[in-house]
């Protein structure tokens, strides 16, 4: 049965300067595993994910979000999604075709309403996850990506209608959390010029999130916000800056929700942002950097 909707967040592709420095950082201390590389292009997987890669890094002059990869159920669904998106007026980057990234597959790319490149694929050969050892505080899976958008409601409507996402919760009228599978949010939107807000990696449990945060603090990686626990999604968080200024998050215990989940609109307050209150130890979200338009907008990634 054709199911023209996105079924999973697969990977996030970053472009930026200082390729060697960023590449080394993503492996250690961040904890991803490099699975393939070709010049200034590197693919990173994680221990517990069935995705062959969850992060892609490409050397480029400006720092930007290169592409967000999503899964669809099968070829017929990929084809139907491509047609539906074209009908909805999106700008296509490529027709459905065989992919040559790790795991292969069949997919296409297009821009969303703000000019972020999206890839939707199926038939990607899964990697074999392994059980993490006790105390192995490395990302288990890719959790979510948060984007700035000038019109949150319009963008939410697009992701609902064109890609099949569901609203999980709102924070006031400005932040919307959206899901495409059982994970409370795989994508979320906040106001601002179109750009990346942060990428989150889920650790196996809260202990491992804290151990991972400790490893980064000891490595002198700037802790921007955390540790704490959000109310929307009920997930724990620690936000850091990578060497080129992207905000990356370690999270844990993200809610899994079912079809009967009812969205709540939370009134923003310090207790809603952090139910523990411990993140008051850190700079906080207001000092995580000001969003600026992404130089990669409306530019098809070269690979
Ligand atoms: Fe997050």
Short mmCIF file of C-alpha atoms and ligand atoms in Angstrom, two decimals:
data_model
loop_
_atom_site.label_atom_id
_atom_site.label_comp_id
_atom_site.label_asym_id
_atom_site.label_seq_id
_atom_site.Cartn_x
_atom_site.Cartn_y
_atom_site.Cartn_z
CA UNK A 1 0.00 0.00 0.00
CA UNK A 2 1.41 3.40 -0.96
CA UNK A 3 2.17 5.45 2.14
CA UNK A 4 3.32 8.85 0.89
CA UNK A 5 4.70 10.13 4.17
CA UNK A 6 7.99 10.33 5.97
CA UNK A 7 8.52 7.46 8.42
CA UNK A 8 11.80 8.30 10.15
CA UNK A 9 14.56 10.86 10.55
CA UNK A 10 17.57 9.24 8.95
CA UNK A 11 20.52 11.66 8.99
CA UNK A 12 21.60 15.27 9.09
CA UNK A 13 24.27 16.57 6.73
CA UNK A 14 26.43 19.48 7.82
CA UNK A 15 28.64 21.63 5.61
CA UNK A 16 31.37 23.85 6.95
CA UNK A 17 34.95 24.98 7.30
CA UNK A 18 37.71 23.30 9.31
CA UNK A 19 36.78 19.89 7.98
CA UNK A 20 39.62 18.04 9.72
CA UNK A 21 38.90 19.62 13.11
CA UNK A 22 35.16 18.98 12.89
CA UNK A 23 35.70 15.43 11.61
CA UNK A 24 37.96 14.64 14.57
CA UNK A 25 35.47 16.22 17.02
CA UNK A 26 32.50 14.18 15.79
CA UNK A 27 34.46 10.98 16.41
CA UNK A 28 36.06 11.97 19.70
CA UNK A 29 34.83 13.38 22.03
CA UNK A 30 31.31 13.42 20.48
CA UNK A 31 31.30 9.63 20.03
CA UNK A 32 30.17 8.94 16.46
CA UNK A 33 31.88 6.30 14.32
CA UNK A 34 33.22 7.24 10.91
CA UNK A 35 31.96 4.66 8.44
CA UNK A 36 33.06 6.09 5.08
CA UNK A 37 34.95 9.06 3.67
CA UNK A 38 35.89 10.50 0.31
CA UNK A 39 38.05 13.61 0.41
CA UNK A 40 36.25 16.27 2.40
CA UNK A 41 33.11 14.18 2.79
CA UNK A 42 32.70 11.88 5.78
CA UNK A 43 29.83 9.73 7.01
CA UNK A 44 29.28 8.89 10.67
CA UNK A 45 27.18 6.13 12.19
CA UNK A 46 26.29 5.29 15.75
CA UNK A 47 26.50 2.07 17.68
CA UNK A 48 22.81 1.38 18.21
CA UNK A 49 21.25 2.74 15.05
CA UNK A 50 20.23 0.60 12.13
CA UNK A 51 20.96 3.54 9.86
CA UNK A 52 24.27 3.11 7.99
CA UNK A 53 25.02 6.74 8.84
CA UNK A 54 23.27 9.39 10.93
CA UNK A 55 25.51 12.38 10.26
CA UNK A 56 27.32 13.55 7.13
CA UNK A 57 30.05 16.16 7.13
CA UNK A 58 31.14 18.04 3.99
CA UNK A 59 33.93 20.55 3.83
CA UNK A 60 32.66 23.94 2.60
CA UNK A 61 33.48 27.62 2.97
CA UNK A 62 30.40 28.60 4.98
CA UNK A 63 28.84 26.74 7.90
CA UNK A 64 25.39 25.46 7.01
CA UNK A 65 22.86 22.70 7.00
CA UNK A 66 23.56 20.64 3.88
CA UNK A 67 20.66 18.19 3.85
CA UNK A 68 18.23 16.38 6.14
CA UNK A 69 17.58 12.73 5.29
CA UNK A 70 14.23 11.07 5.97
CA UNK A 71 12.95 7.57 5.30
CA UNK A 72 9.81 6.50 3.46
CA UNK A 73 8.28 3.02 3.42
CA UNK A 74 9.09 1.80 -0.08
CA UNK A 75 9.70 2.83 -3.71
CA UNK A 76 6.04 3.46 -4.45
CA UNK A 77 5.84 5.75 -1.40
CA UNK A 78 9.02 7.59 -2.41
CA UNK A 79 7.63 8.10 -5.93
CA UNK A 80 4.26 9.26 -4.57
CA UNK A 81 5.92 11.66 -2.13
CA UNK A 82 8.03 13.13 -4.93
CA UNK A 83 4.91 13.68 -7.04
CA UNK A 84 2.91 15.11 -4.13
CA UNK A 85 5.70 17.53 -3.26
CA UNK A 86 5.99 18.71 -6.85
CA UNK A 87 2.23 19.24 -6.91
CA UNK A 88 2.51 21.24 -3.67
CA UNK A 89 4.91 23.54 -5.49
CA UNK A 90 8.22 22.56 -3.89
CA UNK A 91 11.45 23.00 -5.83
CA UNK A 92 12.86 19.64 -6.83
CA UNK A 93 16.60 18.95 -6.63
CA UNK A 94 16.57 15.44 -8.07
CA UNK A 95 14.11 12.81 -9.28
CA UNK A 96 13.96 9.48 -7.44
CA UNK A 97 17.09 7.50 -8.33
CA UNK A 98 19.57 4.98 -6.91
CA UNK A 99 21.61 6.48 -4.09
CA UNK A 100 25.33 5.86 -3.78
CA UNK A 101 25.80 6.94 -0.16
CA UNK A 102 26.56 4.22 2.45
CA UNK A 103 23.64 1.77 2.49
CA UNK A 104 22.57 2.79 -1.02
CA UNK A 105 18.82 2.97 -1.51
CA UNK A 106 16.37 4.86 -3.70
CA UNK A 107 15.45 8.45 -3.10
CA UNK A 108 15.15 12.05 -4.22
CA UNK A 109 15.89 15.52 -2.96
CA UNK A 110 13.88 18.72 -2.86
CA UNK A 111 13.86 21.99 -0.96
CA UNK A 112 11.41 22.71 1.82
CA UNK A 113 9.61 26.08 1.87
CA UNK A 114 12.60 27.81 3.46
CA UNK A 115 15.21 26.34 1.09
CA UNK A 116 16.61 23.53 3.24
CA UNK A 117 17.53 20.49 1.15
CA UNK A 118 15.61 17.36 2.10
CA UNK A 119 16.31 13.80 0.98
CA UNK A 120 13.64 11.10 1.19
CA UNK A 121 14.71 7.52 0.61
CA UNK A 122 13.88 3.86 1.03
CA UNK A 123 15.60 0.51 0.56
CA UNK A 124 18.69 1.70 2.43
CA UNK A 125 20.63 -1.37 3.62
CA UNK A 126 20.53 -1.32 7.42
CA UNK A 127 23.64 -1.58 9.54
CA UNK A 128 23.75 -4.06 12.41
CA UNK A 129 23.42 -2.33 15.77
CA UNK A 130 25.38 -3.61 18.72
CA UNK A 131 24.68 -3.50 22.45
CA UNK A 132 26.60 -0.75 24.20
CA UNK A 133 28.92 -1.70 27.04
CA UNK A 134 28.24 -0.40 30.54
CA UNK A 135 29.52 3.16 30.80
CA UNK A 136 29.91 3.53 27.03
CA UNK A 137 28.50 7.03 26.88
CA UNK A 138 28.25 7.53 23.12
CA UNK A 139 25.24 8.51 21.00
CA UNK A 140 22.95 5.53 20.47
CA UNK A 141 20.76 7.05 17.74
CA UNK A 142 20.02 10.35 16.02
CA UNK A 143 17.14 11.94 17.92
CA UNK A 144 15.96 15.17 16.32
CA UNK A 145 16.78 18.30 14.41
CA UNK A 146 15.46 21.77 15.27
CA UNK A 147 15.25 24.50 12.64
CA UNK A 148 14.56 28.21 12.69
CA UNK A 149 11.86 29.35 10.30
CA UNK A 150 10.38 32.81 9.69
CA UNK A 151 6.81 31.45 9.76
CA UNK A 152 6.46 28.53 12.18
CA UNK A 153 2.75 27.91 11.46
CA UNK A 154 3.24 27.86 7.69
CA UNK A 155 6.24 25.52 8.00
CA UNK A 156 4.36 23.22 10.39
CA UNK A 157 1.45 23.04 7.92
CA UNK A 158 3.89 22.13 5.13
CA UNK A 159 5.54 19.35 7.14
CA UNK A 160 2.06 18.04 8.10
CA UNK A 161 0.45 18.18 4.69
CA UNK A 162 3.34 17.46 2.34
CA UNK A 163 5.42 15.07 4.47
CA UNK A 164 2.90 13.53 6.88
CA UNK A 165 4.36 14.75 10.18
CA UNK A 166 2.10 15.09 13.23
CA UNK A 167 2.19 17.82 15.85
CA UNK A 168 3.23 16.39 19.22
CA UNK A 169 3.24 19.56 21.34
CA UNK A 170 3.57 23.33 21.17
CA UNK A 171 5.52 25.67 23.39
CA UNK A 172 3.36 28.77 23.34
CA UNK A 173 2.79 29.72 19.73
CA UNK A 174 6.45 29.81 18.85
CA UNK A 175 7.89 26.30 19.10
CA UNK A 176 6.33 23.23 17.54
CA UNK A 177 7.50 19.64 18.11
CA UNK A 178 6.64 17.19 15.32
CA UNK A 179 6.89 13.42 14.94
CA UNK A 180 6.97 10.98 12.04
CA UNK A 181 7.20 7.77 14.12
CA UNK A 182 6.87 6.93 17.81
CA UNK A 183 9.59 9.37 18.91
CA UNK A 184 7.95 12.48 20.43
CA UNK A 185 9.82 14.78 18.07
CA UNK A 186 12.10 14.14 15.14
CA UNK A 187 11.89 17.74 14.02
CA UNK A 188 10.91 20.99 15.71
CA UNK A 189 10.63 24.58 14.59
CA UNK A 190 11.36 27.88 16.30
CA UNK A 191 11.16 31.41 14.87
CA UNK A 192 14.11 33.02 13.14
CA UNK A 193 15.87 33.23 9.81
CA UNK A 194 15.96 29.79 8.15
CA UNK A 195 18.86 27.95 9.75
CA UNK A 196 19.85 25.09 12.01
CA UNK A 197 19.09 25.54 15.71
CA UNK A 198 20.50 22.22 16.90
CA UNK A 199 20.90 18.51 16.24
CA UNK A 200 20.23 16.04 19.08
CA UNK A 201 21.69 12.58 19.62
CA UNK A 202 19.95 10.24 22.02
CA UNK A 203 22.04 8.43 24.62
CA UNK A 204 20.96 5.06 25.97
CA UNK A 205 19.81 6.47 29.33
CA UNK A 206 20.20 9.46 31.63
CA UNK A 207 23.35 8.08 33.26
CA UNK A 208 25.03 7.80 29.87
CA UNK A 209 23.91 11.30 28.94
CA UNK A 210 25.52 12.63 32.11
CA UNK A 211 28.70 10.62 31.54
CA UNK A 212 28.89 11.89 27.98
CA UNK A 213 28.33 15.47 29.14
CA UNK A 214 31.09 14.97 31.70
CA UNK A 215 33.46 13.74 29.00
CA UNK A 216 32.80 16.86 26.91
CA UNK A 217 33.17 19.19 29.88
CA UNK A 218 36.52 17.57 30.70
CA UNK A 219 37.52 18.03 27.04
CA UNK A 220 36.72 21.77 27.44
CA UNK A 221 33.85 21.68 24.94
CA UNK A 222 31.61 24.68 25.76
CA UNK A 223 28.45 23.56 27.62
CA UNK A 224 25.83 26.09 26.54
CA UNK A 225 22.69 24.81 28.28
CA UNK A 226 22.14 21.95 30.69
CA UNK A 227 22.04 19.48 32.15
CA UNK A 228 18.29 19.65 32.51
CA UNK A 229 15.01 18.04 31.53
CA UNK A 230 12.45 19.55 29.17
CA UNK A 231 8.71 19.08 29.75
CA UNK A 232 7.75 18.78 26.07
CA UNK A 233 9.10 15.35 25.15
CA UNK A 234 10.18 14.79 28.78
CA UNK A 235 13.76 14.43 27.54
CA UNK A 236 16.94 15.28 29.37
CA UNK A 237 19.35 17.64 27.64
CA UNK A 238 22.87 19.02 27.50
CA UNK A 239 23.68 21.41 24.64
CA UNK A 240 27.24 22.01 23.43
CA UNK A 241 28.94 23.95 20.68
CA UNK A 242 31.07 22.03 18.22
CA UNK A 243 34.35 23.55 16.95
CA UNK A 244 32.67 25.55 14.15
CA UNK A 245 29.72 26.80 16.21
CA UNK A 246 26.92 24.30 15.55
CA UNK A 247 24.81 23.47 18.58
CA UNK A 248 24.71 19.73 19.24
CA UNK A 249 22.72 18.08 22.02
CA UNK A 250 23.04 14.94 24.05
CA UNK A 251 19.54 13.88 25.06
CA UNK A 252 18.02 10.84 26.77
CA UNK A 253 14.65 9.39 27.77
CA UNK A 254 12.73 11.10 24.94
CA UNK A 255 9.04 10.17 25.16
CA UNK A 256 7.74 7.56 22.75
CA UNK A 257 4.10 8.26 21.88
CA UNK A 258 1.27 6.44 20.16
CA UNK A 259 -1.45 7.38 17.68
CA UNK A 260 -3.69 8.45 20.58
CA UNK A 261 -1.24 11.15 21.71
CA UNK A 262 -2.96 14.51 22.26
CA UNK A 263 -0.88 17.63 21.66
CA UNK A 264 -0.52 20.07 24.55
CA UNK A 265 0.35 23.74 24.29
CA UNK A 266 2.70 24.53 27.17
CA UNK A 267 3.10 28.05 28.46
CA UNK A 268 6.80 28.82 28.31
CA UNK A 269 8.41 29.26 31.73
CA UNK A 270 11.72 28.23 33.32
CA UNK A 271 10.02 25.13 34.81
CA UNK A 272 8.68 24.08 31.41
CA UNK A 273 12.05 24.60 29.73
CA UNK A 274 13.80 22.65 32.50
CA UNK A 275 11.74 20.72 35.05
CA UNK A 276 14.87 20.01 37.14
CA UNK A 277 16.15 23.59 37.30
CA UNK A 278 19.75 22.41 37.09
CA UNK A 279 20.38 24.09 33.72
CA UNK A 280 20.50 27.43 35.58
CA UNK A 281 24.15 26.46 36.15
CA UNK A 282 24.82 27.08 32.44
CA UNK A 283 24.57 30.07 30.08
CA UNK A 284 21.08 29.07 28.92
CA UNK A 285 19.35 29.22 25.55
CA UNK A 286 19.60 32.99 25.19
CA UNK A 287 23.38 32.69 24.90
CA UNK A 288 23.49 29.80 22.46
CA UNK A 289 24.10 32.20 19.56
CA UNK A 290 21.90 34.28 17.31
CA UNK A 291 20.46 32.55 14.25
CA UNK A 292 21.67 33.87 10.91
CA UNK A 293 20.39 32.88 7.46
CA UNK A 294 22.03 29.66 6.38
CA UNK A 295 24.42 30.18 3.41
CA UNK A 296 23.35 26.76 2.09
CA UNK A 297 19.70 27.81 1.57
CA UNK A 298 18.37 27.03 -1.91
CA UNK A 299 21.71 25.52 -2.90
CA UNK A 300 21.65 21.90 -3.92
CA UNK A 301 24.43 20.04 -2.11
CA UNK A 302 27.05 18.95 -4.68
CA UNK A 303 26.83 15.36 -3.37
FE1 LIG B 1 16.65 19.21 21.38
#
